[in-house]
MMTF fields as JSON, N, C-alpha, C and O atoms, coordinates in Angstrom:
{
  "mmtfVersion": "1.0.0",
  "mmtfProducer": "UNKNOWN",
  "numBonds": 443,
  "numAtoms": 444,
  "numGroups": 111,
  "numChains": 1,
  "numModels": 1,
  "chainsPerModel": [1],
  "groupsPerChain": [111],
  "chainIdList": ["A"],
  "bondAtomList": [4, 2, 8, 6, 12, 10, 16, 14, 20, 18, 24, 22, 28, 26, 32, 30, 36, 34, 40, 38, 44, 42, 48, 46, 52, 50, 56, 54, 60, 58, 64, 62, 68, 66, 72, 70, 76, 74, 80, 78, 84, 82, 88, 86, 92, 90, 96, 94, 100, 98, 104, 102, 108, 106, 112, 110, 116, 114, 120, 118, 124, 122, 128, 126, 132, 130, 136, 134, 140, 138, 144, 142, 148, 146, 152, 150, 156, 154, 160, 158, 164, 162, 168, 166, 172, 170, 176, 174, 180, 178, 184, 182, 188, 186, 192, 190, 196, 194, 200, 198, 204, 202, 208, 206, 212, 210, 216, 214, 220, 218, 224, 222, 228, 226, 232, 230, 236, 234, 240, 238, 244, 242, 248, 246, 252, 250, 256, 254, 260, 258, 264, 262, 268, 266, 272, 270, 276, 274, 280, 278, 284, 282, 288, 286, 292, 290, 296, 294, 300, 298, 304, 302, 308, 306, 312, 310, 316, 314, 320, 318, 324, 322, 328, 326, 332, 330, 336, 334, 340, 338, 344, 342, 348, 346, 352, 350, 356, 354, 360, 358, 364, 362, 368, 366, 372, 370, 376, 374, 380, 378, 384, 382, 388, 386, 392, 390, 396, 394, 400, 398, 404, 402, 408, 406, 412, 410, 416, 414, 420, 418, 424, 422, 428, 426, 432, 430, 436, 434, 440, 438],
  "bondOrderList": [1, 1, 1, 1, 1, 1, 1, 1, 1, 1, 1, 1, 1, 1, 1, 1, 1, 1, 1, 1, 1, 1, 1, 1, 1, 1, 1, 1, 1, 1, 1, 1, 1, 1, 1, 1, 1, 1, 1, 1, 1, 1, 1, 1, 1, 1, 1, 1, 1, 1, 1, 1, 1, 1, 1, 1, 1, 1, 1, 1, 1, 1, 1, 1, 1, 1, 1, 1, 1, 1, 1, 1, 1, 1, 1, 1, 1, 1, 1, 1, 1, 1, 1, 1, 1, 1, 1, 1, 1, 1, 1, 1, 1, 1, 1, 1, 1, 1, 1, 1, 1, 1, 1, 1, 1, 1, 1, 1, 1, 1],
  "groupList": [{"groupName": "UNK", "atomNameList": ["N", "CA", "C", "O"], "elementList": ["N", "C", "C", "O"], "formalChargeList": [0, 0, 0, 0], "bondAtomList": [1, 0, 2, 1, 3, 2], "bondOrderList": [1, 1, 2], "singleLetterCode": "X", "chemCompType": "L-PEPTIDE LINKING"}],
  "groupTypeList": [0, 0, 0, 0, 0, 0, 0, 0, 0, 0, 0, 0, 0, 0, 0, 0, 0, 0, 0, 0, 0, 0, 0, 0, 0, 0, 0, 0, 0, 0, 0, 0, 0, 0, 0, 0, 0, 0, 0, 0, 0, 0, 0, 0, 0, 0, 0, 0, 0, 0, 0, 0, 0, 0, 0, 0, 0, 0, 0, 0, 0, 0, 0, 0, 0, 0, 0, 0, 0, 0, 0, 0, 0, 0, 0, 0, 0, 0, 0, 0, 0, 0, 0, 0, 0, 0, 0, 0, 0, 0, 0, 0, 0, 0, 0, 0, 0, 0, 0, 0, 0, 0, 0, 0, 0, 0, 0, 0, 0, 0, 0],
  "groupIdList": [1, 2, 3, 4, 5, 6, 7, 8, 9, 10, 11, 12, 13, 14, 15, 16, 17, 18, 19, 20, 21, 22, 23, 24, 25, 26, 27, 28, 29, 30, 31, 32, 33, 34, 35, 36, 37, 38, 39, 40, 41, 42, 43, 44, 45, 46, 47, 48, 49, 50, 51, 52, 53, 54, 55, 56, 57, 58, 59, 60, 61, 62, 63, 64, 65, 66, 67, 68, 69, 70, 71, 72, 73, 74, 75, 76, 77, 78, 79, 80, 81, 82, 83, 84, 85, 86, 87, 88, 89, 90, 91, 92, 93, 94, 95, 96, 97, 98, 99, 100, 101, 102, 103, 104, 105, 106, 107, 108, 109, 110, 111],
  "secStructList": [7, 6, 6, 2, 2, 2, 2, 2, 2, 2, 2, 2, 2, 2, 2, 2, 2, 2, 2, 6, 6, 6, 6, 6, 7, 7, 7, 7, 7, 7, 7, 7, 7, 5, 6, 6, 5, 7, 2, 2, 2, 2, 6, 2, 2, 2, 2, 2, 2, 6, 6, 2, 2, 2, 2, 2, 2, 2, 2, 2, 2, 2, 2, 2, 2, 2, 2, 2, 2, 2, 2, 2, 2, 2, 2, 2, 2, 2, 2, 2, 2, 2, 6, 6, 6, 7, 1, 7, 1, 1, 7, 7, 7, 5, 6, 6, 6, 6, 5, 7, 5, 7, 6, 6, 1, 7, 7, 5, 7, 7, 7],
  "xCoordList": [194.889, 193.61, 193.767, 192.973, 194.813, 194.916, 195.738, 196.4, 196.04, 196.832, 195.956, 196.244, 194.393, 193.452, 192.838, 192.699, 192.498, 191.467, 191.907, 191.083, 193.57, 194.433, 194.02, 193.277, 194.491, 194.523, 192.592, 192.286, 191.771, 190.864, 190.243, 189.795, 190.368, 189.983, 191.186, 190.844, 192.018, 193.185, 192.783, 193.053, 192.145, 191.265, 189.968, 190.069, 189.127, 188.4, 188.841, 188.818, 189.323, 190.101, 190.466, 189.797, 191.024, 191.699, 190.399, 190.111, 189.612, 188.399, 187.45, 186.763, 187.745, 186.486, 187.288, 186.967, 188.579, 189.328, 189.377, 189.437, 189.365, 189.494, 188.186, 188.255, 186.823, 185.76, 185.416, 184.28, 185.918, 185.902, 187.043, 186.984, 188.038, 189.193, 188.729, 189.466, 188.041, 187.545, 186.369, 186.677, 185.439, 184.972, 185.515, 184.882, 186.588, 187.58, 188.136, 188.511, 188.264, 189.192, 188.185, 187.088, 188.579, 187.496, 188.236, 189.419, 187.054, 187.889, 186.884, 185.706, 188.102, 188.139, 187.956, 188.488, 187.248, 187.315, 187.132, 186.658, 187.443, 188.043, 186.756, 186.248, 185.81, 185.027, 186.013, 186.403, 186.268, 185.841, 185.516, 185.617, 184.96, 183.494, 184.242, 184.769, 184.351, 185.016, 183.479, 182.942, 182.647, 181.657, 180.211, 179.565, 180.086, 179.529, 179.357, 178.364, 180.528, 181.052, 182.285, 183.197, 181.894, 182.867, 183.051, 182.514, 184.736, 185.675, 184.626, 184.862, 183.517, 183.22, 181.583, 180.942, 181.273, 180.594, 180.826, 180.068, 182.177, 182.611, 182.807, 182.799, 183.141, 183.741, 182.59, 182.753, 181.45, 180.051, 179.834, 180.181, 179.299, 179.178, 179.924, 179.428, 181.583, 182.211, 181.408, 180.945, 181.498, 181.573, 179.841, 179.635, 178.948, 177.88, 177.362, 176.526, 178.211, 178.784, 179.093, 178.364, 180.209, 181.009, 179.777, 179.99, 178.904, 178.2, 176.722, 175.898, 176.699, 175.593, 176.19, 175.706, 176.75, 177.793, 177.845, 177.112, 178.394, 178.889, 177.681, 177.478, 176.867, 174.978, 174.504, 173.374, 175.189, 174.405, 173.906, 172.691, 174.491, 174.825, 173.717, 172.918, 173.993, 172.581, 170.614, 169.476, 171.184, 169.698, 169.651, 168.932, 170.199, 169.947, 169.6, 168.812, 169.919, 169.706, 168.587, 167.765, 168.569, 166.613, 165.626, 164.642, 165.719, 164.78, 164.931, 163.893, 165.829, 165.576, 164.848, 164.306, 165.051, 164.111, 162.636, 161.855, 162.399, 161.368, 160.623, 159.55, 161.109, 160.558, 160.099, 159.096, 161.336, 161.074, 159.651, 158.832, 159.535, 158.602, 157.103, 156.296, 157.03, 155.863, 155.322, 154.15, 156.765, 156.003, 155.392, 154.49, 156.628, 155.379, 154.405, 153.584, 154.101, 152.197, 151.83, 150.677, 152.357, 151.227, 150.793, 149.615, 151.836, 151.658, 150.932, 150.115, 150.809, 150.24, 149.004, 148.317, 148.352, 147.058, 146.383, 145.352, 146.768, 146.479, 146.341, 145.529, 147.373, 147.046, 146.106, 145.221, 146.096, 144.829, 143.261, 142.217, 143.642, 142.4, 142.029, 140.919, 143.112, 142.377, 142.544, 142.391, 142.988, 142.867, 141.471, 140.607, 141.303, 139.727, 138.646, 137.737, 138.702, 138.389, 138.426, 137.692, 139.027, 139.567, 138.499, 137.73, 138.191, 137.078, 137.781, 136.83, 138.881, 139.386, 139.059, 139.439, 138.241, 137.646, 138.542, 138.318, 139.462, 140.869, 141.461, 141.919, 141.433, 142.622, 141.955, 140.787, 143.067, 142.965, 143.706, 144.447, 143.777, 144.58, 145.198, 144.51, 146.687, 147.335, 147.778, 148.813, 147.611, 147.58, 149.426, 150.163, 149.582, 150.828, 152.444, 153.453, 152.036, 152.74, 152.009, 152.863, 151.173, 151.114, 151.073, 151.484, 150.403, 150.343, 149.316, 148.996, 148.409, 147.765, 147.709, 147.931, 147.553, 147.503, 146.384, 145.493, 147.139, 145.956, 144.794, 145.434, 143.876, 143.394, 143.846, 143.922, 144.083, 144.398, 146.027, 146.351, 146.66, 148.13, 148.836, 149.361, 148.739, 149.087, 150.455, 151.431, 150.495, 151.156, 150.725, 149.566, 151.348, 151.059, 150.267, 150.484, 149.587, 148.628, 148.798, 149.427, 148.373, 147.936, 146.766, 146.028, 146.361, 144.763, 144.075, 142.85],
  "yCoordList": [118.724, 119.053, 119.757, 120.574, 119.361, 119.871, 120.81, 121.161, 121.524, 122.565, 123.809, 124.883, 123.55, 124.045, 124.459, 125.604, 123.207, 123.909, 124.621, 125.262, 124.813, 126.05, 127.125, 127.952, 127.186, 128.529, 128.963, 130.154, 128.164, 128.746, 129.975, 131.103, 129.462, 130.326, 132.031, 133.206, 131.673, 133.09, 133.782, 134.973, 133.131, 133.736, 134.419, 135.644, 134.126, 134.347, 135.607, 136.62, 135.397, 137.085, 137.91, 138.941, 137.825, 138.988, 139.482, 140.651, 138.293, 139.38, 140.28, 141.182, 139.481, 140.436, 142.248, 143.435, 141.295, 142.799, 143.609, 144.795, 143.193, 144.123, 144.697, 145.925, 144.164, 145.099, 145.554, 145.996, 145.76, 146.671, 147.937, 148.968, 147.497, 148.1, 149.846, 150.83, 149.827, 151.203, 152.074, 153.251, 151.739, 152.003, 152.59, 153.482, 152.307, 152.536, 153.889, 154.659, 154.316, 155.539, 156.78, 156.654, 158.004, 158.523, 159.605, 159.802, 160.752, 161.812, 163.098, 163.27, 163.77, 164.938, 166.323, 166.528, 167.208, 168.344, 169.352, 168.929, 170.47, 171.78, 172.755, 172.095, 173.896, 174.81, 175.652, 175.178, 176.784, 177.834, 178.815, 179.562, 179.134, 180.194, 181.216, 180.951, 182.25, 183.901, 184.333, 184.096, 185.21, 185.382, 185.608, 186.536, 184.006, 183.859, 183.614, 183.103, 184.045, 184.081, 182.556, 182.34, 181.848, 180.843, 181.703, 182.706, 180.327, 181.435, 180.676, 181.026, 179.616, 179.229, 179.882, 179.645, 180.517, 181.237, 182.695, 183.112, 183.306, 184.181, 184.632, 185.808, 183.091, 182.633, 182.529, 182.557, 182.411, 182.2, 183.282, 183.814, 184.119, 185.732, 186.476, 187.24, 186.18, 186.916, 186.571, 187.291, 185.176, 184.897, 185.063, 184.698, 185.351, 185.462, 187.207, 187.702, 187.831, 189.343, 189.695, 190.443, 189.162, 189.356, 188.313, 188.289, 187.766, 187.051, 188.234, 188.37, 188.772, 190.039, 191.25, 191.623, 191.647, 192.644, 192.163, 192.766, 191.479, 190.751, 190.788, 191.626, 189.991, 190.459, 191.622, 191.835, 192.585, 194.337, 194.485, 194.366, 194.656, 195.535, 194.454, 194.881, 193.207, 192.723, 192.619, 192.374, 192.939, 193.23, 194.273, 194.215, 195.481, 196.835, 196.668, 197.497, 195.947, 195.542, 195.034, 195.38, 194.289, 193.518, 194.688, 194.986, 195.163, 196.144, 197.278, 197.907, 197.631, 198.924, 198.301, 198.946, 197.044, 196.654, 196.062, 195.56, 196.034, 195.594, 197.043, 197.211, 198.138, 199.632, 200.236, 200.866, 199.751, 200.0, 199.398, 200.112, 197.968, 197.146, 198.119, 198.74, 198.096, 198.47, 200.07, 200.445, 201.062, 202.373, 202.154, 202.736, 200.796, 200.886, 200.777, 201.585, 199.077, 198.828, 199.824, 200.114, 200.794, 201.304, 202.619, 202.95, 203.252, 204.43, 203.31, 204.015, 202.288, 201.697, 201.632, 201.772, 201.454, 201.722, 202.909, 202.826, 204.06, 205.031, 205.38, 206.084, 204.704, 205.584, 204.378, 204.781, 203.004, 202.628, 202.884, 202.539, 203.816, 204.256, 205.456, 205.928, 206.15, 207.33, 207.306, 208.362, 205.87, 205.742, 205.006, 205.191, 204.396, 203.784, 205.066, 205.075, 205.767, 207.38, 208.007, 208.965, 208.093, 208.864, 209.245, 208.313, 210.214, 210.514, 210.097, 209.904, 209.867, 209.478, 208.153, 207.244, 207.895, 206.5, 205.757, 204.574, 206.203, 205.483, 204.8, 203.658, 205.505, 204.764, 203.651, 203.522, 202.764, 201.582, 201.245, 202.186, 200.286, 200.014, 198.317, 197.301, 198.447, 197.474, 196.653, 197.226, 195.643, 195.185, 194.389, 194.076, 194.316, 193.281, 194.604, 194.316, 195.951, 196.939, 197.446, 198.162, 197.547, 198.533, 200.191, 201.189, 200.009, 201.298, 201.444, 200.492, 202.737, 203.35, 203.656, 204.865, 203.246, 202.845, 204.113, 204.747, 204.034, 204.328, 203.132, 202.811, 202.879, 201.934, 201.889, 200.794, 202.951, 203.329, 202.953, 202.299, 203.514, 203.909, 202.457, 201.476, 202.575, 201.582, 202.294, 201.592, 203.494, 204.537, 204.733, 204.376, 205.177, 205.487, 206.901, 207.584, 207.136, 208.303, 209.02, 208.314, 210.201, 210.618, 210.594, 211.525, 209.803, 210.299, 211.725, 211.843],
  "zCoordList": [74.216, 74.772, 76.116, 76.582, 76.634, 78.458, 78.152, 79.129, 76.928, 76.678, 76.482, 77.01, 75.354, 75.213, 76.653, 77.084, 77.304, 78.523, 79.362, 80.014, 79.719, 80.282, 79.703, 80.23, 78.544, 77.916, 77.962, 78.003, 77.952, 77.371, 78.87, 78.663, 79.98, 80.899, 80.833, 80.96, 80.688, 80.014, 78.964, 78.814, 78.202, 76.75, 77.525, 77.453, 78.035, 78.68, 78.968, 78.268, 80.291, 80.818, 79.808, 79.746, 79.277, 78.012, 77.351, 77.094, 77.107, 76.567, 76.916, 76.436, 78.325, 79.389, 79.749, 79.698, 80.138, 80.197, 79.327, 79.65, 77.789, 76.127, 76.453, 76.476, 76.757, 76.586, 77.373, 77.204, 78.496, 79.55, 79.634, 80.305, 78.757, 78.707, 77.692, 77.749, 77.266, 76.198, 77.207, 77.396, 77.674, 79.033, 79.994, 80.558, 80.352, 81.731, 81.143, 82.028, 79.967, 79.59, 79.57, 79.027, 80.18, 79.94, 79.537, 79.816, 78.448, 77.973, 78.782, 79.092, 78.868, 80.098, 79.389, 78.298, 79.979, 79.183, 80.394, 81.448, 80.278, 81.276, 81.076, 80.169, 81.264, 81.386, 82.495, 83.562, 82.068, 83.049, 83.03, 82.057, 84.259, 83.979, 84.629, 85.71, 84.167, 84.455, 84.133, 83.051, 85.56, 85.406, 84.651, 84.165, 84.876, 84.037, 82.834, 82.318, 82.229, 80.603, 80.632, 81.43, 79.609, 79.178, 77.983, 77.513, 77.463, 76.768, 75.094, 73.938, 75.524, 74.232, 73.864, 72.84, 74.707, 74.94, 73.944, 73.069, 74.424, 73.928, 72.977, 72.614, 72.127, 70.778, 69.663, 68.443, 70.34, 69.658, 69.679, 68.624, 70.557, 70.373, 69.471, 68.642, 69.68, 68.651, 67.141, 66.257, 67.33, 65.567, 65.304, 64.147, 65.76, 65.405, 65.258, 64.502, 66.276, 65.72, 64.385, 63.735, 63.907, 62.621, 61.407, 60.195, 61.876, 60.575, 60.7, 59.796, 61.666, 61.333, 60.754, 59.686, 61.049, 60.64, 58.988, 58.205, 58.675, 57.36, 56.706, 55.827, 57.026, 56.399, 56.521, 56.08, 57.099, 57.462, 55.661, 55.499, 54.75, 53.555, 52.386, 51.553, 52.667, 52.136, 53.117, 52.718, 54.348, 54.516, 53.968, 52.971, 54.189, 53.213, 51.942, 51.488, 51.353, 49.993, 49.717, 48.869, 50.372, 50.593, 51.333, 50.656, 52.218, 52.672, 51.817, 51.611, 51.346, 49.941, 48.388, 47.491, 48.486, 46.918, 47.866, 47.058, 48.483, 49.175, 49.498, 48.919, 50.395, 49.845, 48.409, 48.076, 47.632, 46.251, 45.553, 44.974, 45.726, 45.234, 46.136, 45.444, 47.032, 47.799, 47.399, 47.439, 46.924, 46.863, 44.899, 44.296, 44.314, 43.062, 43.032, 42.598, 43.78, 43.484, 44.265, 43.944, 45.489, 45.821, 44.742, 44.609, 44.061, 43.023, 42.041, 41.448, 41.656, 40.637, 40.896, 39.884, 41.969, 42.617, 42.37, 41.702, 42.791, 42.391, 41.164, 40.564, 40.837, 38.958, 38.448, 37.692, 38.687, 37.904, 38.229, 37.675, 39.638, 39.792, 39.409, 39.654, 38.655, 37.92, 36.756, 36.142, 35.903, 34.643, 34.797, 33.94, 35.592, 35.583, 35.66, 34.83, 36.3, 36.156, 35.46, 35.703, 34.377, 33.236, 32.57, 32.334, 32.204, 31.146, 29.798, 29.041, 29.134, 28.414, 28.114, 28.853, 26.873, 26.335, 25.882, 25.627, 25.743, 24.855, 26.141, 26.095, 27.221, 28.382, 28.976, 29.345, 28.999, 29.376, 30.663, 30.949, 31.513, 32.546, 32.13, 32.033, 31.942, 31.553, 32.696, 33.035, 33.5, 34.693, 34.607, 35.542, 33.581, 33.308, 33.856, 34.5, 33.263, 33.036, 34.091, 34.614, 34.655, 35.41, 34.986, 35.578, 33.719, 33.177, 32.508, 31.796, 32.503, 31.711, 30.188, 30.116, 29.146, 27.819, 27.426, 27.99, 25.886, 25.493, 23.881, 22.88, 23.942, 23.268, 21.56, 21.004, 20.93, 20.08, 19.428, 18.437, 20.227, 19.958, 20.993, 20.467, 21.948, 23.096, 23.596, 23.863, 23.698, 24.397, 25.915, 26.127, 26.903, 28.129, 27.832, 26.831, 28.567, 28.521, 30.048, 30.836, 30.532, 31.588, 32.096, 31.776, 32.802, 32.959, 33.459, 33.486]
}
């Protein structure tokens, strides 16, 4: 028992010191600033450079089918407004196709 109540104040210490002991360490890290510019700074710029660059050739791709799409409906506009015009009783305006029909045949027509 008088062996226990020695040790137990030594137990004590060791633990107080263990959880203070992870606390006490600290991790260190370096910045330096060459005007203004850090080197992680730099590293982000680069690599956010090379990921626009790298996407150049599909925005082109999207803004040329996106031109494409816009000069159809807008020519599709026009022409269903002069197949709606049409003195031609046969022509129809096919909304699915986007084309001028004719009622008869179901051929594209001119209006």
């Amino acid at each position: 028992m008088k062996i226990a109540t020695r040790m137990l104040p030594a137990a004590f210490l060791l633990s107080c010191l263990g959880s203070v002991a992870p606390s006490a360490l600290a991790q260190t890290e370096h910045l330096i600033i060459d005007n203004g510019h850090t080197n992680y700074s730099s590293e982000l710029s680069r690599e956010h450079k090379e990921q626009w660059d790298d996407t150049r050739s599909l925005r082109k791709k999207i803004n040329t089918r996106n031109e494409k799409d816009f000069n159809r409906l807008d020519r599709a506009v026009d022409s269903k407004q002069a197949c709606q015009q049409s003195l031609n009783l046969n022509a129809y305006w096919e909304p699915t196709t986007l084309r001028c029909l004719d009622r008869q045949t179901g051929r594209p027509v001119q209006p």
